[in-house]
Amino acid sequence: VQLQASGGGLVQAGGSTRLSCAASGGTLSNYAVGWFRQAPGQARSFVAIISRYGGTTDYEDALKGRFTISRDNAENTVYLQLNSLKPEDTAVYYCAVTNPGTLASWRARRTTSNYNYWGQGTLVTVSS
């Protein structure tokens, strides 16, 4: 499966944007889907994950309440809504797919090596 992330750009602090992760060459509903982000000079870190049909989600604690993950399997797309953005949210955001079993473990959800396919990333820059 190939993933294409989009929706990044320049956003003012306090603003919002929605990222999309569109899949091709496979059926996205076969997978749980996660979002990660990587700020300059930092390691890639977990943002959120959603189960195959959207019934289960998980977020990095510090992002709960501001970010929302959702999916539309009919469109083969997963979304990440980013609200109340802060300059420290500036990063390249990546989507990735993983086997549904990854959801069973808190640690597994946050481990990049458990994700099989990755999109190319989309840059979100938050200006102060």
Coordinates of N, CA and C in Angstrom, one line a residue:
V1 N 0.8 -1.2 0.0 CA 0.0 0.0 0.0 C 0.9 1.2 0.0
Q2 N 0.5 2.2 -0.8 CA 1.2 3.5 -0.8 C 0.4 4.6 -0.1
L3 N 1.1 5.4 0.7 CA 0.4 6.4 1.4 C 0.9 7.8 1.0
Q4 N -0.1 8.7 0.9 CA 0.3 10.1 0.5 C -0.3 11.1 1.5
A5 N 0.6 11.7 2.2 CA 0.1 12.7 3.2 C 0.1 14.1 2.6
S6 N -0.9 14.8 3.0 CA -1.1 16.2 2.5 C -1.8 17.1 3.5
G7 N -1.8 18.3 3.2 CA -2.5 19.3 4.1 C -1.6 20.2 5.0
G8 N -0.4 19.9 4.9 CA 0.5 20.8 5.7 C 0.7 22.2 5.1
G9 N 1.4 23.0 5.8 CA 1.6 24.4 5.3 C 1.9 25.3 6.5
L10 N 1.8 26.6 6.2 CA 2.1 27.6 7.2 C 0.8 28.0 7.9
V11 N 0.8 27.9 9.3 CA -0.4 28.2 10.1 C 0.0 29.1 11.2
Q12 N -0.8 30.1 11.5 CA -0.5 30.9 12.7 C -0.8 30.2 14.0
A13 N -0.1 30.6 15.0 CA -0.4 30.0 16.3 C -1.8 30.2 16.7
G14 N -2.4 29.2 17.2 CA -3.8 29.3 17.6 C -4.8 28.8 16.5
G15 N -4.2 28.6 15.3 CA -5.0 28.2 14.1 C -5.2 26.7 14.1
S16 N -5.8 26.3 13.0 CA -6.1 24.9 12.8 C -5.7 24.5 11.3
T17 N -5.6 23.2 11.2 CA -5.4 22.6 9.8 C -5.8 21.1 9.9
R18 N -6.1 20.6 8.8 CA -6.4 19.1 8.7 C -5.5 18.4 7.7
L19 N -4.8 17.4 8.2 CA -4.0 16.6 7.4 C -4.7 15.4 6.9
S20 N -4.4 15.0 5.7 CA -5.0 13.8 5.1 C -3.9 12.8 4.7
C21 N -4.3 11.5 4.8 CA -3.4 10.4 4.4 C -4.2 9.5 3.5
A22 N -3.9 9.6 2.2 CA -4.7 8.8 1.3 C -3.9 7.6 0.9
A23 N -4.6 6.5 0.8 CA -3.9 5.2 0.5 C -4.3 4.8 -0.9
S24 N -3.3 4.1 -1.6 CA -3.6 3.5 -2.9 C -2.8 2.2 -3.0
G25 N -3.3 1.4 -3.9 CA -2.6 0.1 -4.0 C -2.9 -0.9 -2.9
G26 N -3.9 -0.6 -2.1 CA -4.3 -1.5 -1.1 C -5.6 -1.0 -0.4
T27 N -6.1 -1.8 0.5 CA -7.3 -1.5 1.3 C -6.9 -1.0 2.6
L28 N -7.2 0.3 2.9 CA -6.7 0.9 4.1 C -7.4 0.3 5.3
S29 N -8.7 -0.2 5.2 CA -9.4 -0.8 6.3 C -8.8 -2.1 6.8
N30 N -7.8 -2.6 6.1 CA -7.1 -3.8 6.6 C -6.1 -3.4 7.7
Y31 N -5.9 -2.1 8.0 CA -4.8 -1.7 8.9 C -5.3 -0.7 9.9
A32 N -4.7 -0.7 11.0 CA -4.7 0.5 11.9 C -3.7 1.5 11.3
V33 N -4.0 2.8 11.5 CA -3.2 3.8 10.9 C -2.8 4.8 12.0
G34 N -1.5 5.1 12.0 CA -1.0 6.1 12.9 C -0.4 7.3 12.3
W35 N -0.3 8.4 13.1 CA 0.4 9.6 12.7 C 1.6 9.8 13.7
F36 N 2.7 10.2 13.1 CA 3.9 10.5 13.8 C 4.3 11.9 13.4
R37 N 5.2 12.5 14.1 CA 5.8 13.8 13.7 C 7.3 13.8 14.0
Q38 N 8.0 14.6 13.3 CA 9.4 14.8 13.5 C 9.8 16.2 13.4
A39 N 10.2 16.8 14.5 CA 10.7 18.2 14.5 C 12.1 18.2 14.1
P40 N 12.6 19.3 13.6 CA 14.1 19.4 13.2 C 15.0 19.0 14.4
G41 N 15.9 18.1 14.1 CA 16.9 17.7 15.1 C 16.3 16.7 16.1
Q42 N 15.1 16.3 16.0 CA 14.5 15.4 17.0 C 14.1 14.1 16.3
A43 N 13.9 13.1 17.2 CA 13.4 11.8 16.7 C 11.9 11.8 16.3
R44 N 11.5 10.9 15.5 CA 10.1 10.8 15.1 C 9.3 10.3 16.4
S45 N 8.2 11.0 16.6 CA 7.4 10.7 17.8 C 6.0 10.4 17.5
F46 N 5.4 9.6 18.3 CA 4.0 9.2 18.1 C 3.0 10.4 18.3
V47 N 2.0 10.4 17.5 CA 0.9 11.5 17.7 C -0.4 10.8 18.0
A48 N -0.8 9.9 17.1 CA -2.1 9.3 17.3 C -2.2 8.0 16.5
I49 N -3.2 7.2 16.8 CA -3.5 6.0 16.1 C -5.0 5.7 16.1
I50 N -5.5 5.1 15.0 CA -6.9 4.8 14.9 C -7.0 3.3 14.4
S51 N -8.0 2.6 15.0 CA -8.2 1.2 14.6 C -8.8 1.1 13.2
R52 N -9.0 -0.1 12.7 CA -9.4 -0.4 11.4 C -10.7 0.3 11.0
Y53 N -11.7 0.3 11.9 CA -13.0 0.9 11.6 C -13.3 2.1 12.5
G54 N -12.2 2.6 13.2 CA -12.4 3.9 13.9 C -12.9 3.8 15.3
G55 N -13.1 2.6 15.7 CA -13.7 2.4 17.1 C -12.8 2.7 18.2
T56 N -11.5 2.6 18.0 CA -10.5 2.9 19.0 C -9.5 3.9 18.5
T57 N -9.2 4.8 19.4 CA -8.2 5.8 19.1 C -7.3 6.0 20.3
D58 N -6.1 6.4 20.0 CA -5.1 6.7 21.1 C -4.3 7.9 20.7
Y59 N -3.9 8.7 21.7 CA -3.2 9.9 21.4 C -2.0 10.0 22.4
E60 N -1.0 10.7 21.9 CA 0.1 11.1 22.9 C -0.6 12.1 23.9
D61 N -0.3 11.8 25.2 CA -1.0 12.5 26.2 C -1.0 14.0 26.0
A62 N 0.1 14.6 25.7 CA 0.2 16.0 25.6 C -0.6 16.6 24.5
L63 N -1.1 15.8 23.6 CA -1.8 16.3 22.4 C -3.3 16.1 22.5
K64 N -3.7 15.3 23.5 CA -5.1 15.1 23.7 C -5.9 16.4 23.9
G65 N -7.0 16.4 23.2 CA -7.9 17.6 23.3 C -7.6 18.6 22.2
R66 N -6.4 18.6 21.6 CA -6.1 19.5 20.5 C -6.1 18.8 19.1
F67 N -5.7 17.5 19.1 CA -5.6 16.8 17.8 C -6.7 15.7 17.8
T68 N -7.3 15.4 16.6 CA -8.3 14.4 16.5 C -8.0 13.6 15.2
I69 N -7.9 12.3 15.4 CA -7.7 11.4 14.3 C -9.1 10.8 13.9
S70 N -9.3 10.6 12.6 CA -10.5 10.0 12.1 C -10.2 9.3 10.8
R71 N -11.1 8.6 10.3 CA -10.9 7.9 9.0 C -12.2 7.7 8.2
D72 N -12.1 7.6 6.9 CA -13.2 7.4 6.0 C -12.7 6.2 5.1
N73 N -13.1 5.0 5.5 CA -12.6 3.9 4.7 C -13.2 3.8 3.3
A74 N -14.3 4.4 3.1 CA -14.9 4.5 1.7 C -14.0 5.3 0.8
E75 N -13.3 6.3 1.4 CA -12.4 7.1 0.7 C -10.9 6.7 0.8
N76 N -10.7 5.6 1.5 CA -9.3 5.1 1.8 C -8.4 6.2 2.3
T77 N -9.0 7.0 3.3 CA -8.2 8.1 3.8 C -8.4 8.2 5.3
V78 N -7.3 8.6 5.9 CA -7.3 8.9 7.4 C -6.9 10.4 7.5
Y79 N -7.5 11.0 8.5 CA -7.3 12.5 8.7 C -6.7 12.7 10.1
L80 N -6.1 13.8 10.2 CA -5.6 14.3 11.5 C -6.0 15.8 11.6
Q81 N -6.9 16.1 12.5 CA -7.3 17.5 12.7 C -6.4 18.1 13.8
L82 N -5.8 19.2 13.5 CA -4.9 19.9 14.4 C -5.5 21.2 14.8
N83 N -5.8 21.4 16.0 CA -6.4 22.7 16.5 C -5.5 23.3 17.6
S84 N -5.7 24.6 17.8 CA -5.0 25.4 18.8 C -3.5 25.2 18.6
L85 N -3.0 25.3 17.4 CA -1.7 25.0 17.1 C -0.7 25.9 17.8
K86 N 0.5 25.4 18.2 CA 1.5 26.1 18.9 C 2.8 26.0 18.0
P87 N 3.7 26.9 18.2 CA 5.0 26.9 17.4 C 5.7 25.5 17.6
E88 N 5.6 24.9 18.8 CA 6.2 23.7 19.1 C 5.6 22.5 18.3
D89 N 4.5 22.7 17.7 CA 3.9 21.7 16.8 C 4.5 21.6 15.5
T90 N 5.4 22.6 15.2 CA 6.1 22.6 13.9 C 6.9 21.3 13.7
A91 N 6.6 20.6 12.6 CA 7.2 19.3 12.4 C 6.8 18.8 11.0
V92 N 7.5 17.8 10.5 CA 6.9 17.0 9.4 C 6.1 15.9 10.0
Y93 N 4.9 15.8 9.5 CA 3.9 14.8 10.0 C 3.8 13.6 9.0
Y94 N 3.9 12.4 9.6 CA 3.9 11.2 8.7 C 2.7 10.3 9.1
C95 N 2.1 9.7 8.1 CA 1.2 8.7 8.4 C 1.8 7.3 8.1
A96 N 1.3 6.3 8.8 CA 1.8 5.0 8.6 C 0.8 3.9 8.9
V97 N 0.9 2.8 8.3 CA -0.1 1.7 8.6 C 0.6 0.6 9.4
T98 N -0.2 -0.1 10.2 CA 0.3 -1.2 11.1 C -0.8 -2.2 11.2
N99 N -0.3 -3.4 11.5 CA -1.3 -4.5 11.7 C -2.2 -4.2 12.9
P100 N -3.4 -4.6 12.9 CA -4.4 -4.2 13.9 C -3.9 -4.6 15.3
G101 N -3.1 -5.7 15.4 CA -2.6 -6.2 16.7 C -1.8 -5.2 17.4
T102 N -1.2 -4.2 16.7 CA -0.4 -3.2 17.3 C -1.1 -2.4 18.4
L103 N -2.4 -2.3 18.2 CA -3.3 -1.5 19.1 C -3.3 -2.1 20.5
A104 N -3.0 -3.4 20.6 CA -3.1 -4.1 21.9 C -2.1 -3.6 22.9
S105 N -1.1 -3.0 22.5 CA 0.0 -2.6 23.4 C 0.3 -1.1 23.3
W106 N 0.3 -0.4 24.5 CA 0.6 1.0 24.5 C 2.0 1.3 23.9
R107 N 3.0 0.4 24.3 CA 4.3 0.7 23.7 C 4.4 0.4 22.3
A108 N 3.7 -0.7 21.8 CA 3.8 -1.1 20.4 C 3.2 0.0 19.5
R109 N 2.2 0.7 20.0 CA 1.6 1.8 19.2 C 2.6 2.9 18.9
R110 N 3.5 3.1 19.8 CA 4.4 4.2 19.8 C 5.8 3.8 19.2
T111 N 5.9 2.6 18.7 CA 7.2 2.1 18.2 C 7.1 2.1 16.7
T112 N 8.0 2.9 16.1 CA 8.0 3.1 14.6 C 8.2 1.8 13.9
S113 N 9.0 0.9 14.4 CA 9.3 -0.3 13.7 C 8.1 -1.2 13.5
N114 N 7.1 -1.0 14.3 CA 5.9 -1.8 14.1 C 5.0 -1.3 13.0
Y115 N 5.3 -0.3 12.3 CA 4.6 0.3 11.2 C 5.2 -0.2 9.9
N116 N 4.3 -0.7 9.0 CA 4.8 -1.4 7.8 C 5.1 -0.5 6.6
Y117 N 4.2 0.5 6.4 CA 4.4 1.4 5.3 C 4.2 2.8 5.8
W118 N 5.0 3.7 5.2 CA 4.9 5.1 5.6 C 4.7 6.0 4.4
G119 N 4.0 7.1 4.7 CA 3.9 8.2 3.7 C 5.1 9.0 3.7
Q120 N 5.2 10.0 2.8 CA 6.4 10.8 2.6 C 6.5 12.0 3.6
G121 N 5.4 12.2 4.3 CA 5.4 13.3 5.3 C 4.9 14.6 4.7
T122 N 4.3 15.4 5.5 CA 3.8 16.8 5.1 C 4.2 17.7 6.2
L123 N 4.8 18.9 5.8 CA 5.4 19.8 6.8 C 4.3 20.8 7.3
V124 N 4.2 20.9 8.6 CA 3.4 21.9 9.2 C 4.3 22.9 10.0
T125 N 4.1 24.1 9.6 CA 4.9 25.2 10.2 C 4.0 26.1 10.9
V126 N 4.2 26.3 12.2 CA 3.3 27.1 13.0 C 4.1 28.4 13.4
S127 N 3.6 29.5 13.0 CA 4.3 30.8 13.2 C 3.7 31.4 14.5
S128 N 4.6 32.1 15.2 CA 4.1 32.7 16.5 C 3.7 34.2 16.3

